[in-house]
Amino acid sequence: MRLERYTGTMYTNGVFSDIDDQIVCEDTFTLYVNNTQLLKMVASDDHLRELGAGFVICSHIADHIQNVTVCDDRIYVDAEVTGDFQEILESSGGAANHGTPRRVRSDQRVKPEKIFEVRSAIQSDAWLKTGALHASVLFYNGELAIRCEDIGRHNTVDKVVGHAVLNKLPLSDCIIGCTGRQPSGMVGKVANAGIPIIVSRAASTDRGIATAEETGITLVCFAREGRFTIYTHPERIIGSDGSGG
């Protein structure tokens, strides 16, 4: 990920001082699906194959990815497109989801300690240095599979999902952790990917919670040291029914 140094003037407690900050760079990439231009994406410049694959899956454009290549500022995804591609082109307009989000089916259950582990993995050195990045993490079989950062919170979801898709990890056995809030568009992306548990350090919205309920996702927000809030499908968190196990 590209970072550049910029000078500035900081005002603190009545005193001005010169500073030298690391600033994250933003770039624009064009996404092609089956050699047809779909949209332009503003993103950070790493994990671009994952970004392309994940966007196509999370946007319900395709069920299977055949190949992803990156050439300069262009991302080419070959995929088995669901439905009429022209309709998708006309209706997407850069939106996060095409059509109604899918319902997630998974038997995965985890202990509360795993929620805290996911929460701890979200924070990154780059976020601490710049304050400008969102991050998402993907856990598979209880272990951290990947952490991705980007200037856009939606992009981080696409990147970790793309990693799973390209590495053939079963998404129903995964947990995703995010720094950002969880509105309906974010939850819908995760539903289309088939991931059953979302852990966020931030809040959700009314439609985010409704989408999680409708799609069968366990939505965990306000993940902090020693506490979190489960809004939907708590049965996946062991002990949430008061049984203790």
mmCIF file of N, CA and C in Angstrom, residues 31 46-57 75 154-163:
data_model
loop_
_atom_site.group_PDB
_atom_site.id
_atom_site.type_symbol
_atom_site.label_atom_id
_atom_site.label_comp_id
_atom_site.label_asym_id
_atom_site.label_seq_id
_atom_site.Cartn_x
_atom_site.Cartn_y
_atom_site.Cartn_z
ATOM 1 N N LEU A 31 -12.873 -1.886 -13.322
ATOM 2 C CA LEU A 31 -13.193 -3.308 -13.212
ATOM 3 C C LEU A 31 -13.898 -3.777 -14.479
ATOM 4 N N ASP A 46 -3.375 -2.329 -3.128
ATOM 5 C CA ASP A 46 -2.901 -3.677 -2.832
ATOM 6 C C ASP A 46 -4.065 -4.667 -2.891
ATOM 7 N N HIS A 47 -3.733 -5.960 -2.983
ATOM 8 C CA HIS A 47 -4.742 -7.028 -3.045
ATOM 9 C C HIS A 47 -5.797 -6.734 -4.123
ATOM 10 N N LEU A 48 -5.341 -6.365 -5.315
ATOM 11 C CA LEU A 48 -6.280 -5.975 -6.371
ATOM 12 C C LEU A 48 -6.984 -7.178 -6.993
ATOM 13 N N ARG A 49 -6.316 -8.318 -7.106
ATOM 14 C CA ARG A 49 -6.998 -9.514 -7.602
ATOM 15 C C ARG A 49 -8.117 -9.903 -6.641
ATOM 16 N N GLU A 50 -7.806 -9.839 -5.361
ATOM 17 C CA GLU A 50 -8.818 -10.157 -4.352
ATOM 18 C C GLU A 50 -9.974 -9.161 -4.405
ATOM 19 N N LEU A 51 -9.652 -7.887 -4.618
ATOM 20 C CA LEU A 51 -10.691 -6.855 -4.708
ATOM 21 C C LEU A 51 -11.662 -7.151 -5.840
ATOM 22 N N GLY A 52 -11.127 -7.487 -7.011
ATOM 23 C CA GLY A 52 -11.986 -7.780 -8.151
ATOM 24 C C GLY A 52 -12.847 -9.008 -7.939
ATOM 25 N N ALA A 53 -12.229 -10.092 -7.472
ATOM 26 C CA ALA A 53 -12.983 -11.327 -7.238
ATOM 27 C C ALA A 53 -14.045 -11.128 -6.176
ATOM 28 N N GLY A 54 -13.670 -10.478 -5.086
ATOM 29 C CA GLY A 54 -14.615 -10.277 -3.999
ATOM 30 C C GLY A 54 -15.766 -9.377 -4.373
ATOM 31 N N PHE A 55 -15.496 -8.320 -5.142
ATOM 32 C CA PHE A 55 -16.579 -7.428 -5.554
ATOM 33 C C PHE A 55 -17.615 -8.179 -6.374
ATOM 34 N N VAL A 56 -17.152 -8.992 -7.302
ATOM 35 C CA VAL A 56 -18.082 -9.726 -8.170
ATOM 36 C C VAL A 56 -18.940 -10.697 -7.360
ATOM 37 N N ILE A 57 -18.341 -11.391 -6.390
ATOM 38 C CA ILE A 57 -19.101 -12.321 -5.554
ATOM 39 C C ILE A 57 -20.027 -11.570 -4.603
ATOM 40 N N ILE A 75 -8.603 -4.132 -13.717
ATOM 41 C CA ILE A 75 -8.811 -5.437 -13.087
ATOM 42 C C ILE A 75 -9.774 -6.231 -13.964
ATOM 43 N N HIS A 154 -16.044 -0.794 2.245
ATOM 44 C CA HIS A 154 -16.606 -1.838 1.395
ATOM 45 C C HIS A 154 -15.498 -2.626 0.694
ATOM 46 N N ASN A 155 -14.445 -1.924 0.288
ATOM 47 C CA ASN A 155 -13.342 -2.593 -0.406
ATOM 48 C C ASN A 155 -12.660 -3.631 0.471
ATOM 49 N N THR A 156 -12.560 -3.355 1.767
ATOM 50 C CA THR A 156 -11.891 -4.319 2.650
ATOM 51 C C THR A 156 -12.663 -5.628 2.714
ATOM 52 N N VAL A 157 -13.989 -5.538 2.684
ATOM 53 C CA VAL A 157 -14.810 -6.753 2.664
ATOM 54 C C VAL A 157 -14.575 -7.517 1.366
ATOM 55 N N ASP A 158 -14.607 -6.794 0.244
ATOM 56 C CA ASP A 158 -14.359 -7.442 -1.044
ATOM 57 C C ASP A 158 -13.003 -8.141 -1.061
ATOM 58 N N LYS A 159 -11.989 -7.503 -0.489
ATOM 59 C CA LYS A 159 -10.636 -8.068 -0.532
ATOM 60 C C LYS A 159 -10.521 -9.365 0.262
ATOM 61 N N VAL A 160 -11.073 -9.401 1.467
ATOM 62 C CA VAL A 160 -10.938 -10.638 2.254
ATOM 63 C C VAL A 160 -11.800 -11.748 1.668
ATOM 64 N N VAL A 161 -12.979 -11.393 1.143
ATOM 65 C CA VAL A 161 -13.810 -12.407 0.481
ATOM 66 C C VAL A 161 -13.102 -12.917 -0.770
ATOM 67 N N GLY A 162 -12.503 -12.001 -1.528
ATOM 68 C CA GLY A 162 -11.763 -12.405 -2.720
ATOM 69 C C GLY A 162 -10.621 -13.349 -2.395
ATOM 70 N N HIS A 163 -9.948 -13.108 -1.280
ATOM 71 C CA HIS A 163 -8.882 -14.020 -0.845
ATOM 72 C C HIS A 163 -9.438 -15.422 -0.626
#
